[in-house]
CSV table of C-alpha atoms and ligand atoms in Angstrom, one decimal:
chain,number,residue,atom,x,y,z
A,1,MET,CA,-0.1,0.0,0.3
A,2,GLU,CA,1.1,3.2,-0.9
A,3,ILE,CA,2.2,5.8,2.1
A,4,ASN,CA,1.3,9.4,1.4
A,5,ASN,CA,2.3,12.8,3.2
A,6,VAL,CA,-0.1,13.7,6.3
A,7,LYS,CA,-2.7,16.1,4.7
A,8,GLY,CA,-1.8,19.7,5.2
A,9,THR,CA,1.8,18.7,4.8
A,10,HIS,CA,3.8,19.4,1.3
A,11,ASP,CA,7.2,17.9,0.3
A,12,ILE,CA,9.9,20.8,-0.6
A,13,PHE,CA,11.9,19.4,-3.0
A,14,ALA,CA,14.1,20.6,-6.6
A,15,GLY,CA,14.1,23.5,-7.7
A,16,GLU,CA,11.3,24.4,-4.9
A,17,ALA,CA,13.8,23.3,-2.2
A,18,SER,CA,16.4,25.3,-3.8
A,19,ALA,CA,14.1,28.7,-3.7
A,20,TYR,CA,13.4,27.9,-0.2
A,21,SER,CA,16.9,27.7,1.2
A,22,GLN,CA,17.5,30.8,-1.0
A,23,VAL,CA,14.8,33.0,0.0
A,24,GLU,CA,15.5,31.9,3.9
A,25,ALA,CA,19.3,32.5,3.5
A,26,MET,CA,18.4,35.8,2.1
A,27,MET,CA,16.0,36.8,4.9
A,28,LYS,CA,18.9,35.3,7.6
A,29,ASN,CA,21.6,37.7,5.8
A,30,ILE,CA,19.3,40.8,6.1
A,31,ALA,CA,18.7,40.1,10.0
A,32,GLU,CA,22.2,40.0,10.4
A,33,LEU,CA,22.7,42.9,8.6
A,34,PHE,CA,20.2,44.8,11.1
A,35,ALA,CA,22.6,42.9,13.7
A,36,PHE,CA,19.6,40.8,14.9
A,37,MET,CA,21.3,37.2,16.1
A,38,GLU,CA,20.0,33.7,15.1
A,39,VAL,CA,18.6,31.7,18.1
A,40,ARG,CA,17.1,28.0,17.4
A,41,PRO,CA,14.4,26.6,19.9
A,42,PRO,CA,12.9,23.4,20.0
A,43,VAL,CA,9.8,22.3,18.0
A,44,ILE,CA,8.2,21.3,20.9
A,45,GLU,CA,7.7,23.1,23.8
A,46,HIS,CA,5.5,22.3,27.3
A,47,SER,CA,1.7,23.2,26.2
A,48,GLU,CA,1.6,25.8,28.7
A,49,VAL,CA,4.1,28.1,26.7
A,50,PHE,CA,1.7,28.4,24.4
A,51,VAL,CA,-1.5,28.6,26.1
A,52,ARG,CA,-0.3,31.0,28.5
A,53,GLY,CA,1.9,32.7,25.9
A,54,VAL,CA,-0.2,32.9,22.7
A,55,GLY,CA,-3.9,33.2,25.1
A,56,GLU,CA,-6.6,30.8,25.6
A,57,GLY,CA,-9.0,32.6,23.7
A,58,SER,CA,-7.3,32.1,20.5
A,59,ASP,CA,-8.3,30.1,17.8
A,60,VAL,CA,-4.7,29.1,17.6
A,61,VAL,CA,-4.7,27.3,21.1
A,62,ARG,CA,-8.2,26.8,21.1
A,63,LYS,CA,-8.5,24.4,18.1
A,64,GLU,CA,-5.4,24.4,16.1
A,65,MET,CA,-2.4,23.1,18.2
A,66,TYR,CA,-0.9,19.9,17.6
A,67,THR,CA,-0.9,18.5,21.9
A,68,PHE,CA,0.2,15.3,23.1
A,69,LEU,CA,1.2,13.9,26.0
A,70,ASP,CA,4.4,12.0,25.9
A,71,LYS,CA,5.4,9.1,27.5
A,72,GLY,CA,6.1,10.3,30.8
A,73,ASN,CA,2.7,12.0,31.0
A,74,ARG,CA,3.6,15.7,29.7
A,75,SER,CA,1.4,17.4,27.7
A,76,LEU,CA,3.5,18.9,25.1
A,77,THR,CA,2.7,21.1,21.8
A,78,LEU,CA,4.5,21.3,18.1
A,79,ARG,CA,5.1,25.4,18.3
A,80,PRO,CA,2.2,26.5,16.3
A,81,GLU,CA,4.4,30.2,16.3
A,82,PHE,CA,7.8,31.2,17.3
A,83,THR,CA,7.1,34.4,19.9
A,84,ALA,CA,6.2,32.5,23.0
A,85,GLY,CA,9.3,30.0,22.8
A,86,ILE,CA,11.6,32.6,21.8
A,87,ILE,CA,10.0,34.5,25.1
A,88,ARG,CA,10.3,31.4,26.9
A,89,LEU,CA,14.2,30.8,25.5
A,90,MET,CA,15.4,34.4,26.4
A,91,VAL,CA,13.2,34.4,30.1
A,92,GLN,CA,15.2,30.9,30.6
A,93,ASN,CA,18.5,31.6,29.5
A,94,LYS,CA,18.5,35.5,31.2
A,95,LEU,CA,19.5,36.8,27.9
A,96,LEU,CA,17.3,39.9,29.2
A,97,VAL,CA,19.7,40.4,32.1
A,98,THR,CA,22.0,43.2,30.1
A,99,ASN,CA,21.9,46.5,29.8
A,100,GLU,CA,22.1,46.2,26.0
A,101,LEU,CA,18.4,46.4,25.0
A,102,PRO,CA,16.8,45.6,23.0
A,103,LEU,CA,18.1,42.3,22.7
A,104,LYS,CA,17.8,41.4,18.8
A,105,VAL,CA,17.1,37.8,17.5
A,106,TYR,CA,16.0,36.0,14.5
A,107,TYR,CA,14.5,32.7,14.0
A,108,CYS,CA,13.8,30.3,11.2
A,109,GLY,CA,11.7,26.7,11.1
A,110,PRO,CA,8.8,24.5,10.5
A,111,VAL,CA,5.5,25.6,12.7
A,112,PHE,CA,2.5,23.6,13.2
A,113,ARG,CA,-1.2,24.2,12.8
A,114,TYR,CA,-3.9,22.0,13.0
A,115,GLU,CA,-6.0,24.2,10.4
A,116,ARG,CA,-8.3,23.7,7.5
A,117,PRO,CA,-5.9,22.7,4.4
A,118,GLN,CA,-6.2,25.2,1.2
A,119,LEU,CA,-4.7,27.7,-1.0
A,120,GLY,CA,-1.8,28.9,0.9
A,121,ARG,CA,-2.7,27.5,4.2
A,122,TYR,CA,-1.2,24.6,5.5
A,123,ARG,CA,-0.6,22.1,8.7
A,124,GLN,CA,3.0,22.5,8.5
A,125,PHE,CA,4.7,25.4,7.0
A,126,ASN,CA,7.7,27.5,7.8
A,127,GLN,CA,8.2,30.6,9.2
A,128,PHE,CA,11.0,33.1,9.3
A,129,GLY,CA,10.6,36.1,11.6
A,130,VAL,CA,12.3,38.2,14.3
A,131,GLU,CA,11.7,39.8,17.9
A,132,ALA,CA,13.4,42.9,19.7
A,133,VAL,CA,13.1,42.5,23.0
A,134,GLY,CA,13.3,45.2,26.3
A,135,ASN,CA,13.1,48.4,24.7
A,136,ASP,CA,10.0,50.4,24.1
A,137,SER,CA,11.2,52.8,22.3
A,138,PRO,CA,9.0,53.6,19.3
A,139,PHE,CA,12.3,53.4,16.9
A,140,VAL,CA,12.4,49.8,17.4
A,141,ASP,CA,9.1,49.3,15.8
A,142,LEU,CA,10.2,51.5,13.1
A,143,GLU,CA,13.3,49.3,12.9
A,144,VAL,CA,11.4,46.1,12.7
A,145,ILE,CA,9.2,47.4,10.4
A,146,LEU,CA,12.2,48.6,8.3
A,147,LEU,CA,13.9,45.2,8.0
A,148,ALA,CA,10.2,43.4,7.2
A,149,TYR,CA,10.3,45.8,4.2
A,150,THR,CA,13.5,45.7,3.4
A,151,ILE,CA,13.4,41.7,3.0
A,152,LEU,CA,10.5,42.5,0.9
A,153,ASP,CA,12.2,44.8,-1.4
A,154,THR,CA,15.1,42.7,-1.7
A,155,LEU,CA,12.8,40.0,-3.2
A,156,GLY,CA,11.1,42.3,-5.5
A,157,LEU,CA,7.7,42.4,-4.3
A,158,GLU,CA,6.3,45.3,-5.6
A,159,ASN,CA,2.9,45.2,-4.6
A,160,VAL,CA,2.7,45.0,-0.8
A,161,THR,CA,0.5,47.0,1.4
A,162,ILE,CA,1.6,47.2,4.8
A,163,LYS,CA,-1.6,47.5,7.1
A,164,ILE,CA,-1.3,49.0,10.7
A,165,ASN,CA,-3.3,49.5,13.2
A,166,ASN,CA,-2.8,50.4,17.1
A,167,LEU,CA,-4.7,47.7,19.7
A,168,GLY,CA,-3.7,50.8,22.3
A,169,ASP,CA,-2.3,50.1,25.8
A,170,GLU,CA,-3.6,47.8,28.9
A,171,GLU,CA,-5.7,50.6,29.7
A,172,SER,CA,-7.6,51.2,26.6
A,173,ARG,CA,-7.6,47.2,25.9
A,174,LEU,CA,-9.3,46.8,29.1
A,175,ALA,CA,-11.7,49.8,28.7
A,176,TYR,CA,-12.7,48.8,25.1
A,177,LYS,CA,-13.4,44.7,25.8
A,178,GLU,CA,-15.6,46.6,28.1
A,179,ALA,CA,-17.5,48.1,26.2
A,180,LEU,CA,-17.6,45.4,23.3
A,181,ARG,CA,-18.9,42.5,26.4
A,182,GLU,CA,-21.8,45.1,27.0
A,183,TYR,CA,-22.4,45.9,23.2
A,184,PHE,CA,-22.7,42.0,22.5
A,185,LYS,CA,-24.0,40.5,25.5
A,186,GLY,CA,-27.8,40.9,23.8
A,187,LEU,CA,-26.6,39.7,20.6
A,188,LEU,CA,-24.9,36.4,22.0
A,189,PRO,CA,-28.1,34.2,21.2
A,190,LYS,CA,-27.7,35.3,17.8
A,191,MET,CA,-24.4,34.7,17.1
A,192,CYS,CA,-22.3,31.8,16.4
A,193,PRO,CA,-21.3,29.0,19.0
A,194,ASP,CA,-17.6,30.8,18.7
A,195,CYS,CA,-18.0,33.9,19.5
A,196,GLN,CA,-20.2,32.9,22.5
A,197,SER,CA,-16.8,31.6,24.1
A,198,ARG,CA,-14.8,34.5,22.6
A,199,TYR,CA,-17.2,36.7,24.7
A,200,GLU,CA,-16.1,34.9,28.2
A,201,LEU,CA,-12.1,34.6,27.1
A,202,ASN,CA,-11.4,37.8,24.8
A,203,PRO,CA,-14.0,39.6,23.3
A,204,LEU,CA,-11.6,41.5,20.8
A,205,ARG,CA,-11.6,38.1,18.8
A,206,ILE,CA,-15.1,38.3,18.0
A,207,LEU,CA,-14.2,41.3,15.9
A,208,ASP,CA,-12.3,38.4,13.6
A,209,CYS,CA,-15.1,36.0,13.3
A,210,LYS,CA,-15.2,34.7,9.4
A,211,VAL,CA,-19.0,33.5,10.3
A,212,PRO,CA,-21.2,36.0,7.4
A,213,ALA,CA,-23.8,36.2,9.9
A,214,ASP,CA,-22.0,37.4,12.2
A,215,HIS,CA,-20.3,40.3,10.0
A,216,ALA,CA,-23.4,43.0,10.6
A,217,LEU,CA,-23.1,42.7,14.2
A,218,VAL,CA,-19.6,43.1,14.1
A,219,LYS,CA,-19.4,45.8,11.7
A,220,SER,CA,-21.8,48.4,14.3
A,221,ALA,CA,-19.8,47.1,17.3
A,222,PRO,CA,-17.8,50.2,19.0
A,223,LYS,CA,-14.5,51.0,17.4
A,224,LEU,CA,-11.3,50.7,19.4
A,225,LYS,CA,-10.2,53.7,18.3
A,226,ASP,CA,-12.5,55.7,20.7
A,227,TYR,CA,-11.2,54.0,23.8
A,228,LEU,CA,-7.3,54.6,22.7
A,229,SER,CA,-5.6,56.7,25.6
A,230,GLU,CA,-3.7,59.9,24.8
A,231,GLU,CA,-0.6,58.2,25.4
A,232,SER,CA,-1.2,55.3,23.0
A,233,LYS,CA,-2.2,57.6,20.5
A,234,LYS,CA,0.7,60.0,20.4
A,235,ARG,CA,2.9,56.1,20.4
A,236,PHE,CA,1.3,55.7,17.6
A,237,ALA,CA,1.4,58.6,15.5
A,238,THR,CA,5.4,58.9,16.6
A,239,ILE,CA,5.8,55.6,14.7
A,240,ILE,CA,3.4,56.7,11.6
A,241,GLY,CA,5.3,59.9,11.4
A,242,TYR,CA,8.8,57.8,11.4
A,243,LEU,CA,7.6,56.1,8.2
A,244,ASP,CA,6.3,59.0,6.4
A,245,THR,CA,9.4,60.4,6.6
A,246,LEU,CA,11.2,57.7,5.3
A,247,GLY,CA,8.7,57.3,2.6
A,248,VAL,CA,7.5,53.8,3.6
A,249,HIS,CA,4.0,53.5,2.3
A,250,TYR,CA,1.5,51.7,5.0
A,251,GLU,CA,-2.5,51.8,5.4
A,252,ILE,CA,-4.0,52.3,8.8
A,253,ASP,CA,-6.4,49.9,9.0
A,254,ASP,CA,-8.9,49.8,12.3
A,255,THR,CA,-10.2,46.4,11.9
A,256,LEU,CA,-6.2,44.7,12.3
A,257,VAL,CA,-6.8,43.3,15.7
A,258,ARG,CA,-4.5,40.0,14.7
A,259,GLY,CA,-5.2,36.4,15.5
A,260,LEU,CA,-2.9,36.2,18.8
A,261,ASP,CA,-3.7,37.3,21.6
A,262,TYR,CA,-0.4,38.8,23.4
A,263,TYR,CA,-0.3,41.9,20.8
A,264,SER,CA,-0.5,45.4,22.2
A,265,GLU,CA,0.0,49.1,20.9
A,266,THR,CA,1.4,48.3,16.9
A,267,VAL,CA,0.3,45.9,14.9
A,268,PHE,CA,1.0,45.1,11.1
A,269,GLU,CA,0.4,42.6,8.4
A,270,PHE,CA,2.1,42.8,5.1
A,271,HIS,CA,-0.6,41.8,2.4
A,272,TYR,CA,0.1,40.9,-1.5
A,273,VAL,CA,-2.1,40.7,-4.4
A,274,SER,CA,0.6,39.4,-7.4
A,275,ALA,CA,1.0,41.4,-10.8
A,276,LYS,CA,-1.7,38.9,-12.3
A,277,GLY,CA,-4.0,40.1,-9.2
A,278,ASN,CA,-3.9,37.0,-7.2
A,279,ASP,CA,-4.8,37.7,-3.6
A,280,TYR,CA,-2.5,36.2,-0.9
A,281,GLY,CA,-3.5,37.4,2.2
A,282,ALA,CA,-0.8,38.2,4.6
A,283,VAL,CA,2.5,36.8,3.7
A,284,GLY,CA,3.5,38.2,7.2
A,285,GLY,CA,2.5,40.1,10.1
A,286,GLY,CA,3.3,41.1,13.9
A,287,GLY,CA,3.5,43.6,16.4
A,288,ARG,CA,4.6,44.7,19.8
A,289,TYR,CA,3.6,42.7,22.9
A,290,ASP,CA,3.9,44.1,26.7
A,291,LYS,CA,2.6,41.1,28.7
A,292,LEU,CA,4.7,38.3,26.9
A,293,VAL,CA,8.0,38.5,28.9
A,294,LYS,CA,6.2,38.8,32.4
A,295,GLU,CA,4.3,36.0,31.7
A,296,PHE,CA,7.3,34.3,31.4
A,297,GLY,CA,8.9,35.1,35.0
A,298,GLY,CA,10.9,38.0,33.0
A,299,PRO,CA,11.3,41.3,33.8
A,300,ASP,CA,8.3,43.9,33.2
A,301,MET,CA,9.7,44.8,29.7
A,302,SER,CA,8.0,44.4,26.2
A,303,GLY,CA,9.2,43.1,22.5
A,304,VAL,CA,7.8,43.9,19.2
A,305,GLY,CA,8.5,41.4,16.0
A,306,PHE,CA,7.3,40.0,13.0
A,307,SER,CA,7.4,36.6,11.3
A,308,PHE,CA,6.6,35.8,7.5
A,309,GLY,CA,5.0,32.7,6.4
A,310,ILE,CA,7.8,31.7,3.8
A,311,GLU,CA,5.4,29.2,1.7
A,312,ARG,CA,3.1,32.3,1.0
A,313,ILE,CA,6.2,34.3,-0.2
A,314,ILE,CA,7.3,31.6,-2.4
A,315,SER,CA,4.0,31.4,-4.0
A,316,VAL,CA,4.2,35.5,-4.7
A,317,LEU,CA,7.2,35.0,-5.9
A,318,LYS,CA,6.0,32.5,-8.7
A,319,ASP,CA,3.7,34.0,-9.3
A,320,ASP,CA,5.5,37.3,-10.0
A,321,GLY,CA,8.0,35.1,-12.0
A,322,HIS,CA,10.9,35.8,-9.6
A,323,ILE,CA,11.2,32.1,-9.5
A,324,PRO,CA,10.9,30.1,-12.5
A,325,ALA,CA,9.3,27.1,-13.3
A,326,ASP,CA,11.9,25.5,-14.4
A,327,MET,CA,14.2,26.5,-11.5
A,328,PRO,CA,17.5,24.1,-11.1
A,329,ALA,CA,18.0,22.0,-7.8
A,330,PHE,CA,21.4,23.8,-7.3
A,331,ASN,CA,23.8,25.7,-9.5
A,332,LEU,CA,26.0,23.3,-11.1
A,333,SER,CA,29.4,24.6,-12.8
A,334,PHE,CA,30.6,21.2,-14.1
A,335,TYR,CA,29.5,17.8,-14.9
A,336,VAL,CA,32.2,15.3,-15.7
A,337,ILE,CA,31.8,12.7,-18.3
A,338,PRO,CA,33.8,9.7,-18.3
A,339,VAL,CA,34.0,8.0,-22.0
A,340,GLY,CA,34.4,4.3,-21.5
A,341,ASP,CA,34.8,1.9,-18.1
A,342,LYS,CA,38.2,3.1,-17.3
A,343,ALA,CA,37.6,6.8,-17.3
A,344,HIS,CA,35.2,6.1,-14.4
A,345,LEU,CA,38.0,6.5,-11.1
A,346,THR,CA,39.9,9.1,-13.1
A,347,ALA,CA,36.4,11.0,-13.4
A,348,HIS,CA,36.0,11.1,-10.0
A,349,ALA,CA,39.7,12.3,-9.3
A,350,VAL,CA,38.7,15.3,-11.5
A,351,ALA,CA,35.3,16.2,-9.9
A,352,THR,CA,37.2,16.0,-6.1
A,353,ASN,CA,39.9,18.4,-7.8
A,354,ILE,CA,36.8,20.9,-9.1
A,355,ARG,CA,35.2,20.4,-5.1
A,356,LEU,CA,38.6,21.3,-3.4
A,357,LEU,CA,38.7,24.1,-5.8
A,358,GLY,CA,35.4,25.5,-4.5
A,359,TYR,CA,33.3,24.6,-7.6
A,360,SER,CA,30.2,22.1,-7.6
A,361,SER,CA,30.6,19.3,-9.8
A,362,ASP,CA,28.9,16.1,-10.7
A,363,VAL,CA,29.7,12.7,-12.4
A,364,CYS,CA,28.1,10.4,-14.8
A,365,PHE,CA,27.7,7.4,-13.3
A,366,ASP,CA,26.4,5.4,-16.3
A,367,ASP,CA,27.8,4.6,-19.6
A,368,VAL,CA,25.6,6.1,-21.5
A,369,LYS,CA,25.9,7.2,-25.2
A,370,LEU,CA,28.1,10.8,-25.1
A,371,THR,CA,24.7,12.5,-26.6
A,372,THR,CA,22.7,11.6,-23.5
A,373,MET,CA,25.4,12.4,-21.1
A,374,PHE,CA,25.6,15.9,-22.8
A,375,LYS,CA,21.7,16.2,-22.4
A,376,ARG,CA,22.1,14.9,-18.4
A,377,ALA,CA,24.3,18.0,-18.3
A,378,GLU,CA,22.4,20.3,-19.6
A,379,LYS,CA,19.2,19.0,-17.6
A,380,LYS,CA,21.2,19.6,-14.6
A,381,GLY,CA,21.8,22.9,-15.7
A,382,ALA,CA,25.7,22.9,-15.7
A,383,LYS,CA,27.6,25.4,-16.9
A,384,PHE,CA,30.8,23.1,-18.5
A,385,ALA,CA,31.4,19.4,-19.3
A,386,VAL,CA,34.6,17.8,-18.7
A,387,ILE,CA,34.8,15.1,-21.1
A,388,ILE,CA,37.5,12.3,-20.4
A,389,GLY,CA,38.2,9.3,-22.8
A,390,GLU,CA,40.8,7.0,-22.9
A,391,ASP,CA,43.0,9.2,-25.2
A,392,GLU,CA,42.5,12.1,-23.2
A,393,MET,CA,44.1,10.1,-20.0
A,394,ASN,CA,46.7,8.5,-22.1
A,395,ASN,CA,47.7,12.1,-22.9
A,396,ASN,CA,47.1,13.7,-19.2
A,397,LYS,CA,45.0,16.1,-20.4
A,398,VAL,CA,41.1,16.7,-20.7
A,399,ILE,CA,38.4,18.4,-22.8
A,400,ILE,CA,36.3,21.0,-21.6
A,401,LYS,CA,33.1,22.1,-23.1
A,402,ASN,CA,31.1,25.4,-22.6
A,403,LEU,CA,27.7,24.6,-22.3
A,404,GLU,CA,26.7,27.8,-23.3
A,405,THR,CA,28.9,29.0,-25.9
A,406,LYS,CA,29.2,25.0,-27.0
A,407,GLU,CA,33.4,25.9,-27.0
A,408,GLN,CA,35.7,23.1,-26.4
A,409,ILE,CA,39.1,23.3,-25.3
A,410,GLU,CA,41.7,21.0,-24.5
A,411,VAL,CA,43.3,21.2,-20.6
A,412,ALA,CA,46.9,19.7,-19.8
A,413,GLN,CA,46.4,18.3,-16.7
A,414,GLU,CA,49.0,20.5,-15.2
A,415,ASP,CA,47.0,23.6,-16.6
A,416,PHE,CA,43.8,22.3,-15.1
A,417,GLU,CA,43.3,24.1,-12.0
A,418,ASN,CA,44.3,27.2,-13.1
A,419,LYS,CA,41.9,26.8,-16.1
A,420,ILE,CA,39.1,25.8,-13.8
A,421,ILE,CA,39.9,28.8,-11.9
A,422,ASP,CA,39.8,31.3,-15.1
A,423,LEU,CA,36.7,29.8,-16.5
A,424,MET,CA,34.7,30.2,-13.5
A,425,SER,CA,35.8,33.1,-12.8
A,426,GLU,CA,35.0,34.3,-16.8
A,427,HIS,CA,32.0,32.9,-16.3
A,428,ASP,CA,30.7,34.6,-12.8
A,429,HIS,CA,31.9,38.1,-14.1
A,430,ASN,CA,31.2,38.2,-17.5
A,431,CYS,CA,29.0,41.2,-17.4
A,432,GLY,CA,28.0,41.4,-14.1
A,433,CYS,CA,24.3,41.1,-14.7
A,434,HIS,CA,24.2,37.2,-12.7
A,435,GLU,CA,20.2,37.4,-13.5
A,436,HIS,CA,20.2,36.8,-17.3
A,437,ALA,CA,22.5,34.6,-19.7
A,438,HIS,CA,25.6,35.8,-21.8
A,439,ASP,CA,23.7,36.6,-24.2
A,440,GLY,CA,24.0,40.4,-24.5
A,441,ASP,CA,20.2,41.5,-23.6
A,442,CYS,CA,21.3,43.7,-20.7
A,443,ASP,CA,22.6,47.3,-21.4
A,444,CYS,CA,25.3,47.8,-19.4
A,445,GLY,CA,28.2,48.0,-22.2
A,446,CYS,CA,30.1,45.2,-21.3
A,447,HIS,CA,28.8,42.8,-24.4
A,448,ASP,CA,30.0,45.2,-27.0
A,449,HIS,CA,33.6,44.9,-26.4
A,450,ASP,CA,36.0,41.8,-26.2
A,451,LYS,CA,36.9,39.9,-23.0
A,452,GLU,CA,39.7,42.4,-21.9
A,453,THR,CA,37.5,45.2,-21.2
A,454,LYS,CA,34.3,43.1,-20.0
A,455,CYS,CA,32.5,45.1,-17.0
A,456,CYS,CA,31.8,44.1,-13.2
A,457,CYS,CA,29.1,44.2,-11.5
A,458,SER,CA,28.6,47.9,-11.1
A,459,GLY,CA,28.9,48.8,-14.5
A,460,ASP,CA,32.4,49.5,-14.0
A,461,CYS,CA,34.9,48.5,-16.3
A,462,ASP,CA,37.8,46.4,-15.2
A,463,CYS,CA,40.2,47.1,-18.5
A,464,GLU,CA,43.3,48.7,-17.3
A,465,ASP,CA,43.4,51.4,-20.5
A,466,GLY,CA,40.3,53.5,-20.2
A,467,GLU,CA,41.3,55.3,-23.5
A,468,GLU,CA,41.6,52.3,-25.6
A,469,CYS,CA,38.3,51.0,-24.8
A,470,ASP,CA,35.4,52.9,-25.4
A,471,CYS,CA,33.0,51.3,-23.5
A,472,GLU,CA,30.8,53.5,-21.2
A,473,CYS,CA,31.6,52.3,-17.7
A,474,HIS,CA,34.7,55.4,-18.7
A,475,GLU,CA,32.4,58.4,-18.6
A,476,GLU,CA,30.8,57.1,-15.8
A,477,LYS,CA,34.0,56.5,-13.7
A,478,LYS,CA,35.0,60.3,-15.1
B,1,HAM,P1,1.2,35.1,12.3
B,1,HAM,O1,0.0,36.0,11.6
B,1,HAM,O2,0.1,34.3,12.5
B,1,HAM,O3,1.7,35.4,13.4
B,1,HAM,O4,1.7,34.0,11.1
B,1,HAM,C1,3.0,35.0,10.5
B,1,HAM,C2,2.4,34.7,8.7
B,1,HAM,O5,2.5,33.0,9.0
B,1,HAM,C3,1.0,35.1,8.4
B,1,HAM,O6,1.3,36.6,7.8
B,1,HAM,C4,1.0,33.9,7.2
B,1,HAM,O7,1.8,34.1,6.2
B,1,HAM,C5,2.0,32.6,7.8
B,1,HAM,N1,0.8,31.3,8.2
B,1,HAM,C6,0.2,31.5,9.2
B,1,HAM,N2,-0.7,30.2,8.9
B,1,HAM,C7,-0.6,30.3,7.9
B,1,HAM,C8,-0.9,28.9,7.5
B,1,HAM,N3,-1.7,27.8,8.4
B,1,HAM,N4,0.0,28.2,6.2
B,1,HAM,C9,1.1,28.8,5.7
B,1,HAM,N5,1.3,30.1,6.3
B,1,HAM,C10,1.0,30.3,7.3
B,1,HAM,C11,2.6,34.9,14.0
B,1,HAM,O8,2.8,33.5,13.6
B,1,HAM,C12,3.4,36.0,15.0
B,1,HAM,N6,4.0,35.1,15.8
B,1,HAM,C13,4.3,36.9,14.3
B,1,HAM,C14,5.0,37.9,15.4
B,1,HAM,C15,6.0,37.6,15.6
B,1,HAM,N7,4.1,38.7,16.2
B,1,HAM,C16,5.1,39.3,16.9
B,1,HAM,N8,6.1,38.7,17.0
């Protein structure tokens, strides 16, 4: 009997796995540019971490957690999100006992929610996120939003809308919750069972109700903005002012309450509609939390963070054409082709040499026709093929074929390493426009002239003598 993957999970492999790695590496890299340090909390936590952290009133805790008893009868939960576990980690390891706050961390990995699977909604999915804890300056909120914005911008996602709202301080929220209880009290019998239990646990959650029949009642409910304290309004206005000054576009959405109970003050979400018009909803979201650190026995300090859903980001990147459908599984530089039985061992020695130089290489393991081997090389996206037959072995040489230009050269064994390095640096620097093939369809000017006057990444020409070369880069230099 065939055994398939668990409902709501998905297998990630080949080019898609490479896209995940590249996107995650890019996010980690940008987080480090913002001086956030990596943390890796465990996937399983005591259930209490999420019940107390995320809140009993949230759908995540009430319906979506993968909770089980281990062999020691402990209630454990597969993390449905990172933030609560990260705060547990910070408090337990006394990372917040320092004068240098906020403590800035980033994380990446799988999370688990027992939700109804649908497009962009899985039961196991991946998140990348950050938390900055221990400093309540509005500049920390700004930095976290800017970090998320920089990531989306670097990924080339142009149609992002940042939705932002103010949930107010504790005092504002208590007053608002009271007003909501008062308003919904008489309406409860007409509302869905979920809203009836939300009424007791956290009436703010009623505003998130997805049942169409409840929408009209929710629409006429009191508005949070009428219950905000002056201090909270001032704080929010400060953050909005910073975003305006820095030219970060946003939309104030006073219906945005977020699905997790720990939020206070500023909350935000990154929404995306692809160029084709497909609405992906929130690709990420976050906000400030005031009580979480104390909840875990830490000092009375607040934090702010966000998480991206990597699956949704990958879908958006595909839809917008940033990830090609035939994305190679990896960037193969050399495919080594042994021709004839006796060449196999030499082929492996040659491939090892190439790897030791820092370039990827793969060897054909089968004795198939030469044309089949070239087809395999191309299918793997190799840049060069190295061909070794009996003739080449007897004469201590190899043949290297450029699979893009089809140029073929013979290289003596003693020149092999230098040639490999030359070929690869020529390939990598040929035009600097690594996004496209070296077919001259870029306007950097370097395709017009010979290899000696090729242009490197910034449109800067690396030829020695500017006078003799008529490429545009020299004009720019002057
Ligand atoms: P969240 O909004 O629950 O926030 O999740 C963040 C992102 O994870 C969402 O915007 C979405 O892209 C993705 N996501 C959520 N559920 C699913 C699902 N079932 N399938 C696929 N993707 C999903 C949090 O998790 C907070 N911990 C964010 C945060 C960090 N707040 C403060 N710090």
